[in-house]
Coordinates of N, CA and C and ligand atoms in Angstrom, one line a residue:
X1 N -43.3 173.6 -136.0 CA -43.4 173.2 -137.4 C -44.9 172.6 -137.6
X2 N -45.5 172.8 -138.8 CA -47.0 172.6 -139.4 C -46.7 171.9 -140.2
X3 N -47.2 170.2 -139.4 CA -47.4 169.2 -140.7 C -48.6 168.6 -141.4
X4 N -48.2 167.7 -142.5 CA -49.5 167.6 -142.8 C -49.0 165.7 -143.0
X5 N -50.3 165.0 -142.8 CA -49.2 163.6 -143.0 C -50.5 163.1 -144.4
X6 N -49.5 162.6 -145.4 CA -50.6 162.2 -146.5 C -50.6 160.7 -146.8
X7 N -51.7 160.0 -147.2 CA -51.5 158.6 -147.5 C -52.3 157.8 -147.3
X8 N -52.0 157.2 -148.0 CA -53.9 155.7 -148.3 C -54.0 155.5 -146.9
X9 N -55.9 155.0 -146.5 CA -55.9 154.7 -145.5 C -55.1 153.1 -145.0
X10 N -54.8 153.0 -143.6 CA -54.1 151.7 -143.9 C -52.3 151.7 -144.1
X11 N -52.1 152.8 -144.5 CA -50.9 153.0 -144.5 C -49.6 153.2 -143.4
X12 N -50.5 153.5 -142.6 CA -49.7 153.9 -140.9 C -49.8 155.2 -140.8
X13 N -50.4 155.9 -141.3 CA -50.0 157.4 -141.0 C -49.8 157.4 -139.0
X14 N -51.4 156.7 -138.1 CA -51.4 157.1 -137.1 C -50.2 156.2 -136.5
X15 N -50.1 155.4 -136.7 CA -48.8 154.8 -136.0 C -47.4 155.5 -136.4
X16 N -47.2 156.3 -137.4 CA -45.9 157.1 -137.5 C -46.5 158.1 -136.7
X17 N -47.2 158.8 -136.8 CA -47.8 160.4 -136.5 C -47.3 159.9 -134.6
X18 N -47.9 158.8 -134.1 CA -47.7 159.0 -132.7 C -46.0 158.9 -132.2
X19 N -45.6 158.7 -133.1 CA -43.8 158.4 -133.0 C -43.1 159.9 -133.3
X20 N -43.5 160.3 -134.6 CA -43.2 161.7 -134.8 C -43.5 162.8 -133.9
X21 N -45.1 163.1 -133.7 CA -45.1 163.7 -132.5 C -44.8 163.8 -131.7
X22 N -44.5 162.6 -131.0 CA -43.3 162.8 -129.7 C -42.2 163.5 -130.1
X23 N -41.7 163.3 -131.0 CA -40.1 163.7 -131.1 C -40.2 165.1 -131.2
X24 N -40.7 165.6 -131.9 CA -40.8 167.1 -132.4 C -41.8 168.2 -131.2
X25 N -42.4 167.1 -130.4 CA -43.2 167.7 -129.0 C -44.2 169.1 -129.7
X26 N -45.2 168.0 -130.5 CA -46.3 168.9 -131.1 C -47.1 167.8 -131.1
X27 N -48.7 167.8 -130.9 CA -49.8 167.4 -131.1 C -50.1 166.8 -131.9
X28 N -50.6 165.5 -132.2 CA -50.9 164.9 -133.6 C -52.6 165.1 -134.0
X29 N -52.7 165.5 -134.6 CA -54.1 166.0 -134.5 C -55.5 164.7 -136.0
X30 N -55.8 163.9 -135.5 CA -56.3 163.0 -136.1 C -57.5 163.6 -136.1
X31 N -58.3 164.2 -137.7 CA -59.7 164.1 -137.9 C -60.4 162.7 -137.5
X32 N -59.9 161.5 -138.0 CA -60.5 160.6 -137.6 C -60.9 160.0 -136.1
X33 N -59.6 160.3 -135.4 CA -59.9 159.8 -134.2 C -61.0 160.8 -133.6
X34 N -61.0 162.3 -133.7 CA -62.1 163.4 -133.4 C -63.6 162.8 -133.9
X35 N -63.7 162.1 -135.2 CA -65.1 161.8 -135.2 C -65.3 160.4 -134.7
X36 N -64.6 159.7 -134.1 CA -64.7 158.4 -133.5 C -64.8 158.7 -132.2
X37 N -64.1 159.7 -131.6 CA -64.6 160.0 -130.4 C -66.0 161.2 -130.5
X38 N -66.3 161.8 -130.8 CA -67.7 162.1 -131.3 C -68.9 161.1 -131.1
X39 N -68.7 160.2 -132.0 CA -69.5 158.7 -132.3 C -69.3 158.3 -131.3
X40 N -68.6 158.3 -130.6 CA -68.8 157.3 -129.3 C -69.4 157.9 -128.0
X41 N -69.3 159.2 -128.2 CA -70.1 160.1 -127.4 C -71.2 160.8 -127.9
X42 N -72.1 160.4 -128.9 CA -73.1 160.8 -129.7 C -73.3 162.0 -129.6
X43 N -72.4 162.9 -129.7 CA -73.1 164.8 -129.8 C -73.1 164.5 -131.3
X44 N -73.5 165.8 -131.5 CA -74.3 166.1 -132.9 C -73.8 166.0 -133.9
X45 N -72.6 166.3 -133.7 CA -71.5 166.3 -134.9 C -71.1 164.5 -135.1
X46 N -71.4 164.1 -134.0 CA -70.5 162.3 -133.6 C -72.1 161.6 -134.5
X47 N -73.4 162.5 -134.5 CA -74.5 161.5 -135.2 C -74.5 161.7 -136.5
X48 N -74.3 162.7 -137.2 CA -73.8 162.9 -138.3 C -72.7 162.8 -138.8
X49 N -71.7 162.4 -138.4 CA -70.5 162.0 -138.9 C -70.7 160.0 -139.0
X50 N -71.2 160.0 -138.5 CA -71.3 158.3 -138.1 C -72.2 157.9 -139.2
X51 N -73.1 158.8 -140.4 CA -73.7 158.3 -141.4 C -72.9 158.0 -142.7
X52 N -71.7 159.0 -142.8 CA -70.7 158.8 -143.9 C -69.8 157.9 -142.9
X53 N -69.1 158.0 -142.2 CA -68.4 156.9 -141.5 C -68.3 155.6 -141.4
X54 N -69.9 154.7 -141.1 CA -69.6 153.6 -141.4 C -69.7 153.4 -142.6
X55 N -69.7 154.1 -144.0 CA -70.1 153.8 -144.9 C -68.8 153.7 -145.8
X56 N -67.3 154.1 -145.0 CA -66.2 155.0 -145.6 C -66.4 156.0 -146.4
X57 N -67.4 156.5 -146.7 CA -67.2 157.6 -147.1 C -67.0 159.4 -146.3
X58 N -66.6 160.5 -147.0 CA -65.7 161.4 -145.8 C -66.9 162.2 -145.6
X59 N -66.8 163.2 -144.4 CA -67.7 163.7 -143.7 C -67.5 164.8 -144.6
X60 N -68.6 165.7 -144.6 CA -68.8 166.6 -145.6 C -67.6 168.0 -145.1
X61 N -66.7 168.4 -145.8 CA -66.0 169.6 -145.8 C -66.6 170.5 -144.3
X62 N -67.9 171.2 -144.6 CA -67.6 171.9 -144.0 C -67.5 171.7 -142.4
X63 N -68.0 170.4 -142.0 CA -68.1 169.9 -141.5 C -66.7 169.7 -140.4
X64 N -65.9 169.0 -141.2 CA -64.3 168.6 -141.2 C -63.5 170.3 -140.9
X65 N -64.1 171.3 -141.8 CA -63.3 172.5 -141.8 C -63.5 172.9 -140.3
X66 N -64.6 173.2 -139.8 CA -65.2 173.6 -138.5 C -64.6 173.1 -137.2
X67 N -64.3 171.4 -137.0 CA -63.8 170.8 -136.3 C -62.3 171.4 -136.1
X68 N -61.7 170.9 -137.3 CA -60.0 171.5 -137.3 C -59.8 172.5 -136.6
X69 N -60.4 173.8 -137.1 CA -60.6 175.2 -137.0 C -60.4 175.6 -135.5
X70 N -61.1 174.8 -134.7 CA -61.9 174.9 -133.9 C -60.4 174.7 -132.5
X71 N -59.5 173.0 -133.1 CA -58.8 172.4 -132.7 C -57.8 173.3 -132.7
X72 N -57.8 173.8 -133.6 CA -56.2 174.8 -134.0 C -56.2 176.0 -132.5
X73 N -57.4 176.4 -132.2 CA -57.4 177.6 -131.5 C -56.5 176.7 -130.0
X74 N -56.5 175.3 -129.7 CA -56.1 175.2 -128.4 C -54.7 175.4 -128.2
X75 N -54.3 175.4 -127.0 CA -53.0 175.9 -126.2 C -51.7 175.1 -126.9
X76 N -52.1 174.2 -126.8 CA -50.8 173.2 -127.7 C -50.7 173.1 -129.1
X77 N -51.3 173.6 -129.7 CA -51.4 174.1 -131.0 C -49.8 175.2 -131.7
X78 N -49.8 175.8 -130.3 CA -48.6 176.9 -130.5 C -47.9 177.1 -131.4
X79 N -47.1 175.6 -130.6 CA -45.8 175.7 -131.5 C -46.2 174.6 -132.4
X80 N -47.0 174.5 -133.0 CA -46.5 173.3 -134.2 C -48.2 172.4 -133.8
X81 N -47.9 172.1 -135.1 CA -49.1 170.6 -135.0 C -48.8 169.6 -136.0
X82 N -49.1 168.2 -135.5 CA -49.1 167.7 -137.1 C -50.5 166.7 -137.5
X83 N -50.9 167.3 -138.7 CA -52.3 166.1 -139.1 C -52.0 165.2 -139.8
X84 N -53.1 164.2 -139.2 CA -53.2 162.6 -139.6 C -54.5 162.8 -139.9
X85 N -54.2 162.6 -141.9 CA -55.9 162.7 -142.1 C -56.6 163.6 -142.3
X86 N -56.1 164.5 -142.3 CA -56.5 165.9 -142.8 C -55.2 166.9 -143.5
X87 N -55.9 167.8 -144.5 CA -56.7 167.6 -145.4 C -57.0 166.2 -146.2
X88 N -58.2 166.3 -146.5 CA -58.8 164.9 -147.8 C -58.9 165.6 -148.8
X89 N -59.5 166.4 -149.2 CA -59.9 167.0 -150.2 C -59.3 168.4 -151.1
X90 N -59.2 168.8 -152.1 CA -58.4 170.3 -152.0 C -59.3 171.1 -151.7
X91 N -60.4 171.1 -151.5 CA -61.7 172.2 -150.6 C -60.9 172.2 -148.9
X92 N -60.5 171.4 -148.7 CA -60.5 171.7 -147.1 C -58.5 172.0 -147.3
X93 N -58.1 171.3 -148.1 CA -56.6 172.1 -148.4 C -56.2 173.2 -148.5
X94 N -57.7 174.0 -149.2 CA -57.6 175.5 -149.3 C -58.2 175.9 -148.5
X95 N -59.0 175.4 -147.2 CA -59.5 176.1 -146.2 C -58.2 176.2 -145.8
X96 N -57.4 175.5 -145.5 CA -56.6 175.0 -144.6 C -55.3 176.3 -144.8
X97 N -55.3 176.7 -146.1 CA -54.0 177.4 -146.5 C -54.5 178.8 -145.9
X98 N -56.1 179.1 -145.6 CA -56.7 180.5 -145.3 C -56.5 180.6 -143.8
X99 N -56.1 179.2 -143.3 CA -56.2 179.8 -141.6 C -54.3 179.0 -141.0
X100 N -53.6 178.6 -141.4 CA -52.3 178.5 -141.2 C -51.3 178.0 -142.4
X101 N -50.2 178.5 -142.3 CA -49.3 178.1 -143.2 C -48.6 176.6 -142.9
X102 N -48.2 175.8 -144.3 CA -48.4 174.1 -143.8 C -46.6 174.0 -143.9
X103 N -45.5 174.0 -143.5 CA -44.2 173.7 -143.7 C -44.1 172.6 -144.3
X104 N -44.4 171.4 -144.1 CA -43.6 170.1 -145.0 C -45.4 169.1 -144.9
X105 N -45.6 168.2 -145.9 CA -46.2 167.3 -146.1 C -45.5 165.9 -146.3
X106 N -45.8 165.4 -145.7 CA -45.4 163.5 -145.9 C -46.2 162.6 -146.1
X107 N -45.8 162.3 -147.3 CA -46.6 161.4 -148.2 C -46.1 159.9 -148.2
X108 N -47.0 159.4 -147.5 CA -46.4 158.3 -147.1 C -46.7 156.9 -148.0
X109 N -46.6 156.0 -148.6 CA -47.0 154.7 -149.7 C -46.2 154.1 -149.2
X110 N -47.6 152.7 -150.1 CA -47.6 151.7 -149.8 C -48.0 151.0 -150.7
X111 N -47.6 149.5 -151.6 CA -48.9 148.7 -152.3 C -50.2 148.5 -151.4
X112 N -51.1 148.3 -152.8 CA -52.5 148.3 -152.2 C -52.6 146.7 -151.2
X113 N -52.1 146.0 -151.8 CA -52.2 144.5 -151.3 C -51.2 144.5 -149.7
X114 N -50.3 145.1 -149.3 CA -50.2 145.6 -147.8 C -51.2 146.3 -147.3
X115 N -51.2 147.2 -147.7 CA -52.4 148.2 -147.2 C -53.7 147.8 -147.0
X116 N -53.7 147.0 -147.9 CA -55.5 146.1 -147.5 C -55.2 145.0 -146.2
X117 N -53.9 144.6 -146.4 CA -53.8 143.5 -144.8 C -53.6 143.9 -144.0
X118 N -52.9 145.1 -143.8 CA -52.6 146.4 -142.9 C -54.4 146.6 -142.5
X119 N -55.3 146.9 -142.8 CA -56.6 147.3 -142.9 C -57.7 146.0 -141.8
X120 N -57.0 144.7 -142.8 CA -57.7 143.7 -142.4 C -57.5 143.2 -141.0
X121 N -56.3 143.6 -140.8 CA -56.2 142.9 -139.2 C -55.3 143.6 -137.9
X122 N -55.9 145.2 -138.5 CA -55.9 145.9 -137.1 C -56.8 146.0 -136.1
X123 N -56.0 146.1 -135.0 CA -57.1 145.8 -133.5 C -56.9 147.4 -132.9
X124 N -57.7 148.2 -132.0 CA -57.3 149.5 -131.8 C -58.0 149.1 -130.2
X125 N -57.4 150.3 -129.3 CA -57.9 149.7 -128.0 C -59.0 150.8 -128.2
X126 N -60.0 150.3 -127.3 CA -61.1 150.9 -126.9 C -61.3 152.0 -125.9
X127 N -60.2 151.9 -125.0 CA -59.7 153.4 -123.9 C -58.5 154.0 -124.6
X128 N -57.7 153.6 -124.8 CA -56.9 154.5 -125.4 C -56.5 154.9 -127.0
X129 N -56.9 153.9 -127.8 CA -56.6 154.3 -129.2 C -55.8 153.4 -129.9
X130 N -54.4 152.7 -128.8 CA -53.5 152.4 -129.1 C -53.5 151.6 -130.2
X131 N -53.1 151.3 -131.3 CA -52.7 151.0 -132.4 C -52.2 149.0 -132.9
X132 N -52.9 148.1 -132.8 CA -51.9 147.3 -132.9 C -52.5 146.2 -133.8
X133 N -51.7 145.0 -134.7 CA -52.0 144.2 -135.8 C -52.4 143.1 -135.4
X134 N -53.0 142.0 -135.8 CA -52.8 140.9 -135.2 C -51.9 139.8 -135.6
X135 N -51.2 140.1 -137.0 CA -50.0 139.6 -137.5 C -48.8 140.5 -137.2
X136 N -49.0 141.7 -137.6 CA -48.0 142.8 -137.7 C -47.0 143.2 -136.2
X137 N -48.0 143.3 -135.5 CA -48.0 143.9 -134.2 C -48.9 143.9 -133.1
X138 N -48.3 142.2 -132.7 CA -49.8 141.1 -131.8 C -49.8 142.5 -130.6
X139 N -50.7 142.2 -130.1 CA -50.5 142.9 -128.5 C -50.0 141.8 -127.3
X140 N -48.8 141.6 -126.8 CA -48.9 140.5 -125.8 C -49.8 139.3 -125.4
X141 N -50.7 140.3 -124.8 CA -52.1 139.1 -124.6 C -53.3 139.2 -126.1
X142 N -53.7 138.5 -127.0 CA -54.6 138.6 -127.6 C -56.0 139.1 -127.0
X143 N -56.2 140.4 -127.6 CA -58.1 141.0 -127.5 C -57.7 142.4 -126.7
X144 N -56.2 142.2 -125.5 CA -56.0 143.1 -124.4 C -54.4 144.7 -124.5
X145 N -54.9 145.5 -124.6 CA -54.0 146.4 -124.9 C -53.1 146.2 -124.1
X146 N -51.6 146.6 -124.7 CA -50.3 146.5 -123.6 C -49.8 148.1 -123.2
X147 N -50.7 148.9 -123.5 CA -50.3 150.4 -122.9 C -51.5 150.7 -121.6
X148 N -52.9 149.9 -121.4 CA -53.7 150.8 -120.7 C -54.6 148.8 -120.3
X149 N -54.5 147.8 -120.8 CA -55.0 146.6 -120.6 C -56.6 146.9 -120.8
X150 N -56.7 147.7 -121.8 CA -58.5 148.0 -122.4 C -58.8 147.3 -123.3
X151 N -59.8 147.1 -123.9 CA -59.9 146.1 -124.9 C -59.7 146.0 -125.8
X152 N -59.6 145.0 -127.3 CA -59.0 145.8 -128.1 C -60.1 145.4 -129.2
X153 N -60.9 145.7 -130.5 CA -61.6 145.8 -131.0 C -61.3 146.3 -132.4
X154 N -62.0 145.9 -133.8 CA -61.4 146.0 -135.0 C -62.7 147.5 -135.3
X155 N -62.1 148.1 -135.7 CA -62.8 149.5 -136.2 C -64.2 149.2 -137.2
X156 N -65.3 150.2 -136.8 CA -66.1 149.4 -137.8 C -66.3 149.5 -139.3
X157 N -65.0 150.7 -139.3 CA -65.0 150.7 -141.2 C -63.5 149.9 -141.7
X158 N -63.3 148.9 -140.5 CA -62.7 147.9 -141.0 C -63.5 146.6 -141.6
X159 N -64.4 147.0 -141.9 CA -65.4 145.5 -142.7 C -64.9 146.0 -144.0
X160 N -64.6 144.7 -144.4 CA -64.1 144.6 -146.0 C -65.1 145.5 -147.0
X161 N -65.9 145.6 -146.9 CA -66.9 147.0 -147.7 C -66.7 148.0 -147.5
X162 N -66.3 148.4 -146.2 CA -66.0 150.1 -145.9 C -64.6 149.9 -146.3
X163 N -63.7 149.1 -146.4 CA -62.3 149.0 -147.1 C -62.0 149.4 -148.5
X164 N -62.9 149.1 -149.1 CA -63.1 148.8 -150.1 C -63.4 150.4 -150.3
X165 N -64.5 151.0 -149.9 CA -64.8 152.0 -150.1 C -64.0 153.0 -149.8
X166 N -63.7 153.2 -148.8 CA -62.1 153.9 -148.5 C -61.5 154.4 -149.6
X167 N -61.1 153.1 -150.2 CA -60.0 153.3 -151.1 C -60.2 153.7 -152.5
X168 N -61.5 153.5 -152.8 CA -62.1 154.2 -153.7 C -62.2 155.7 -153.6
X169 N -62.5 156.3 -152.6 CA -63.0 157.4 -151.9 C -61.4 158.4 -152.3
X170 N -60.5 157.8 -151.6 CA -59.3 157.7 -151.1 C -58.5 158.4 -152.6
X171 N -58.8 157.6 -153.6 CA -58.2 157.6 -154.9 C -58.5 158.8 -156.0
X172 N -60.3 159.1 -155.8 CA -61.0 160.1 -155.9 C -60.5 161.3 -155.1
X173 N -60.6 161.4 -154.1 CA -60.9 162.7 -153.2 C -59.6 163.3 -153.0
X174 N -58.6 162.1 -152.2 CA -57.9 163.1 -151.8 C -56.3 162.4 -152.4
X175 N -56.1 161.7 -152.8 CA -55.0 161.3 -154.2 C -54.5 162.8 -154.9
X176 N -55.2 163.3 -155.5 CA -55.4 164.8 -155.7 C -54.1 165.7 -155.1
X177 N -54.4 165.6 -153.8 CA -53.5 166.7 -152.6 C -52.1 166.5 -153.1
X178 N -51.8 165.1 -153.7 CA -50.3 165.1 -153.8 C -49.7 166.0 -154.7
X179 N -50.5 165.5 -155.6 CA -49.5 166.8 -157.0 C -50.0 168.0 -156.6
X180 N -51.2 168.6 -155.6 CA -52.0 170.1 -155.1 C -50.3 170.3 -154.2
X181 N -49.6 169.5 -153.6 CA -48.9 169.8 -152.6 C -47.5 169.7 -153.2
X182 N -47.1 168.7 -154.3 CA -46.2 168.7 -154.7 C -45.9 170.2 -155.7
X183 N -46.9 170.4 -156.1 CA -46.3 172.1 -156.7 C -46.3 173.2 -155.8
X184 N -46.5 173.2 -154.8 CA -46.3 174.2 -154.3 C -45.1 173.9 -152.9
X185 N -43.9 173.1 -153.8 CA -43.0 172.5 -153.3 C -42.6 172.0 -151.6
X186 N -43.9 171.0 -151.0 CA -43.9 170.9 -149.8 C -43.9 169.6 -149.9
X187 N -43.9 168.6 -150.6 CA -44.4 167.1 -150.7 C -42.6 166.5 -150.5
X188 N -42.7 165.3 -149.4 CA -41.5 164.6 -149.3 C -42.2 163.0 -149.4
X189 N -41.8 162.0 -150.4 CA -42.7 160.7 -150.1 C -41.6 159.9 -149.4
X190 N -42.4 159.3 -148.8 CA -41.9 158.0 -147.8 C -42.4 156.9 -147.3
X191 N -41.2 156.0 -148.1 CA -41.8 154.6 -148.2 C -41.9 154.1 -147.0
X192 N -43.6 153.5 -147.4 CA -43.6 152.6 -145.9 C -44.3 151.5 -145.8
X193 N -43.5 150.9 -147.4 CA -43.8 149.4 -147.4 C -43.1 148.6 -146.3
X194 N -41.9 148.7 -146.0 CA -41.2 148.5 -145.0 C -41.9 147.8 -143.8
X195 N -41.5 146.8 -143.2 CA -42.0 146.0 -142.3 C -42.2 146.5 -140.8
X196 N -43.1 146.1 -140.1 CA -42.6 147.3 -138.5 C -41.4 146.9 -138.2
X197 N -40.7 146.2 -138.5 CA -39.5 145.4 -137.8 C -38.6 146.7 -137.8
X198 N -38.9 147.6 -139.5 CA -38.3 148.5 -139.9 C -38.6 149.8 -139.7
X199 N -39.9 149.8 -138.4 CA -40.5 151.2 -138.5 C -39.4 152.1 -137.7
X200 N -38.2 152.2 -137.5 CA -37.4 153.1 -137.0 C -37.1 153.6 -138.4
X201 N -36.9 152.9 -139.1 CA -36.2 153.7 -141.0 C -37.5 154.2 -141.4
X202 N -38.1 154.1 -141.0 CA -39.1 154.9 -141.9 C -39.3 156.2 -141.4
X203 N -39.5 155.9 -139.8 CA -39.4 157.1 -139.0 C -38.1 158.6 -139.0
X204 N -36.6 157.5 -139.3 CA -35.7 158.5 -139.3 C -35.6 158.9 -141.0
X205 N -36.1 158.3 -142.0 CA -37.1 159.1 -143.1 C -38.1 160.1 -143.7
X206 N -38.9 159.9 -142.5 CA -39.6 160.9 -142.0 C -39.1 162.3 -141.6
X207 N -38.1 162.0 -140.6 CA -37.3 163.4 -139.8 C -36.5 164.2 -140.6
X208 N -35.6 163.0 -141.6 CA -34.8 163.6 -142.8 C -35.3 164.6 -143.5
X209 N -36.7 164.1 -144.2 CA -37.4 165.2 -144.8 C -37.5 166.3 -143.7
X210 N -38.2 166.1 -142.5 CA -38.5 167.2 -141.9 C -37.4 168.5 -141.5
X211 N -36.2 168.0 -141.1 CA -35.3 168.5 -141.0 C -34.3 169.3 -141.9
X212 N -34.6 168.9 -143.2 CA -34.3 169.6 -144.4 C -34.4 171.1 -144.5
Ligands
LIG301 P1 -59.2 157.9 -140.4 O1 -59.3 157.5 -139.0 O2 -58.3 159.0 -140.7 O3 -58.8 156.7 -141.3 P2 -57.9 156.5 -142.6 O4 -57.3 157.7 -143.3 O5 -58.8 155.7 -143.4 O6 -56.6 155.9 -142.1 P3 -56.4 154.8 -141.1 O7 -56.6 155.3 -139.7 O8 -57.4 153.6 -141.5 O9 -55.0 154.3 -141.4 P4 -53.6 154.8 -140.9 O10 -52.8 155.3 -142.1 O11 -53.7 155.7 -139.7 O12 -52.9 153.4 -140.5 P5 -52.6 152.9 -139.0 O13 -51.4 153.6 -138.4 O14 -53.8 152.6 -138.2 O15 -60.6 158.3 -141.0 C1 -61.7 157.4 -140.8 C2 -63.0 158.1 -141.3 O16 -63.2 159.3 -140.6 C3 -63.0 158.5 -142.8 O17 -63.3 157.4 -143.6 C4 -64.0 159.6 -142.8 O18 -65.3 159.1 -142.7 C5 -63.7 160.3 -141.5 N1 -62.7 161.4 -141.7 C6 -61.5 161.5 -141.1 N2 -60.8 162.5 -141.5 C7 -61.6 163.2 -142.4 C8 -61.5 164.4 -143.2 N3 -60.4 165.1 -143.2 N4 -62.5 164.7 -144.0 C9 -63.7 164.0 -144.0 N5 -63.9 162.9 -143.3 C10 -62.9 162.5 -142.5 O19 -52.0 151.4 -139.5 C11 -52.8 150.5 -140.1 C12 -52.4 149.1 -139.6 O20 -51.1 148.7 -140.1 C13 -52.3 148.9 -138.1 O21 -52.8 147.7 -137.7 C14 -50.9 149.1 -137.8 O22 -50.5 148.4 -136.6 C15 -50.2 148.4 -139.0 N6 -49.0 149.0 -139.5 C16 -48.6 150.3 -139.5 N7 -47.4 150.5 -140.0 C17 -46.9 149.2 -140.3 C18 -45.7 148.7 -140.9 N8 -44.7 149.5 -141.3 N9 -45.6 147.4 -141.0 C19 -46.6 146.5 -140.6 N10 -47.8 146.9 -140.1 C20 -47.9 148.3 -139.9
LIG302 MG1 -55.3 156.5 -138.6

C-alpha cells in the first residue's frame, strides 16, 4: 500500500508514521528527516536545504522531487511506502502522481494551540530520531533517549520564529493538498487532538481508514 500522511507541522504525523509502519511492514519515508540527515552531514543537497530549513521555509520542489524519486528506487520500497511530509505542495503532488500511484491519504488535525505546544516542547534524539515531549512524552531520564541513551535536543526550527513560520508556510503551500486529494477521492481525516494517553485510538483510526 502507497501512503501519503497529511497535516500541520506538529501534529504527529512522525510519531503515528513510526507506529503505522510497523504494522503494515512498509518504510516510512520522512522528507524531513532526509534533509536533517543531509544537514548533519553537509553534502550538497544538506547545504542548501539548511538555507530554507532553518528559516521554516520548504526546500525548493525540485529539489524535494529528486530526493523522493531517488528514495522510491530502493529495495523496500516494493511493497508499499508511506510519507511523512511529502507531498507539500501540488507541484510535487503532481510529480508524485507521474512516478507512483498514492492508495489512501491521512489527514491528520489538530487545534493550532496543541500544535504549537506539541512544537514547543519536543526533544528528538540526536542518534536515533526518536521522538519525545517534555510534558507529553518525558523520556525516563531528562535530556537522554530511552530507545538508544543518545542525547536528546530540541530541533532548530523549533524556535518560536521557525514555528511560527511553519505554519504560515504550512497554510499557504500545502493546506491546498487536502481538497487536491479530497477530490480525487483518497482523503480519510483523523483526529489527533486526542492525548498520547490515546495514541492507540488514533492509531486504530488510522488502520480503519486504511483498511477500507
Ligand atoms: P518535517 O520534519 O517534515 O517537519 P514538519 O512537517 O514541520 O512536521 P514535524 O516533524 O514538525 O511534526 P510531526 O507532525 O512529525 O510531529 P511529531 O510526530 O514530531 O520538515 C522540516 C523541514 O524540512 C520543513 O520545514 C522544510 O524546510 C523541509 N521539508 C521537509 N519535507 C519537505 C517537502 N516535502 N518539501 C519541501 N521542504 C520539505 O510530534 C510533535 C510533538 O508532539 C512531539 O513532541 C510528539 O512527542 C508530540 N505528540 C505527537 N502526538 C501526540 C499526541 N497525540 N499527544 C501529545 N503529544 C503528541
Ligand atoms: Mg515529523
Amino acid at each position: 500500500m502507497n501512503i501519503v500522511l497529511l497535516g500541520s507541522p506538529g501534529v504527529g504525523k512522525g510519531t503515528y508514521a513510526e507506529r503505522i509502519s510497523k504494522i503494515y511492514n512498509i518504510p516510512q519515508i520522512s522528507t524531513g528527516d532526509m534533509f536533517r540527515e543531509a544537514i548533519k552531514n553537509k553534502t550538497e543537497i544538506g547545504l542548501l536545504a539548511k538555507t530554507y530549513y532553518d528559516k521554516g521555509n520548504l526546500v525548493p520542489d525540485d529539489v524535494t522531487i529528486k530526493i523522493v524519486e531517488q528514495r522510491l528506487k530502493q529495495d523496500d520500497c516494493k511493497n508499499g511506502f508511506m510519507f511523512d511530509g511529502f507531498p507539500r505542495t501540488i507541484a510535487q503532488a503532481d510529480a508524485l502522481s507521474n512516478i507512483v500511484v498514492i492508495d489512501k491519504v491521512l489527514n491528520f488535525t489538530a487545534s493550532e494551540e496543541i500544535i504549537i505546544s506539541r512544537l514547543s516542547g519536543r526533544r528528538v534524539c540526536i542518534e536515533c530520531g526518536a521522538i519525545f515531549h517534555i510534558k507529553n512524552i518525558p523520556p525516563k531520564t531528562e535530556g537522554v533517549c530511552d530507545e538508544c541513551n543518545g542525547k536528546l535536543i530540541q530541533r532548530d526550527d523549533d524556535k518560536p520564529d521557525s514555528i511560527k513560520k511553519r505554519l504560515d508556510v504550512y497554510k499557504k503551500q500545502t493546506e491546498p493538498l487536502i481538497e487536491y486529494y479530497k477530490e480525487k477521492g483518497l482523503l480519510a481525516d483523523i483526529d489527533a487532538n486526542r492525548p498520547f494517553e490515546q495514541v492507540d485510538e488514533i492509531i486504530a483510526d488510522a488502520r480503519k481508514a486504511l483498511d477500507e
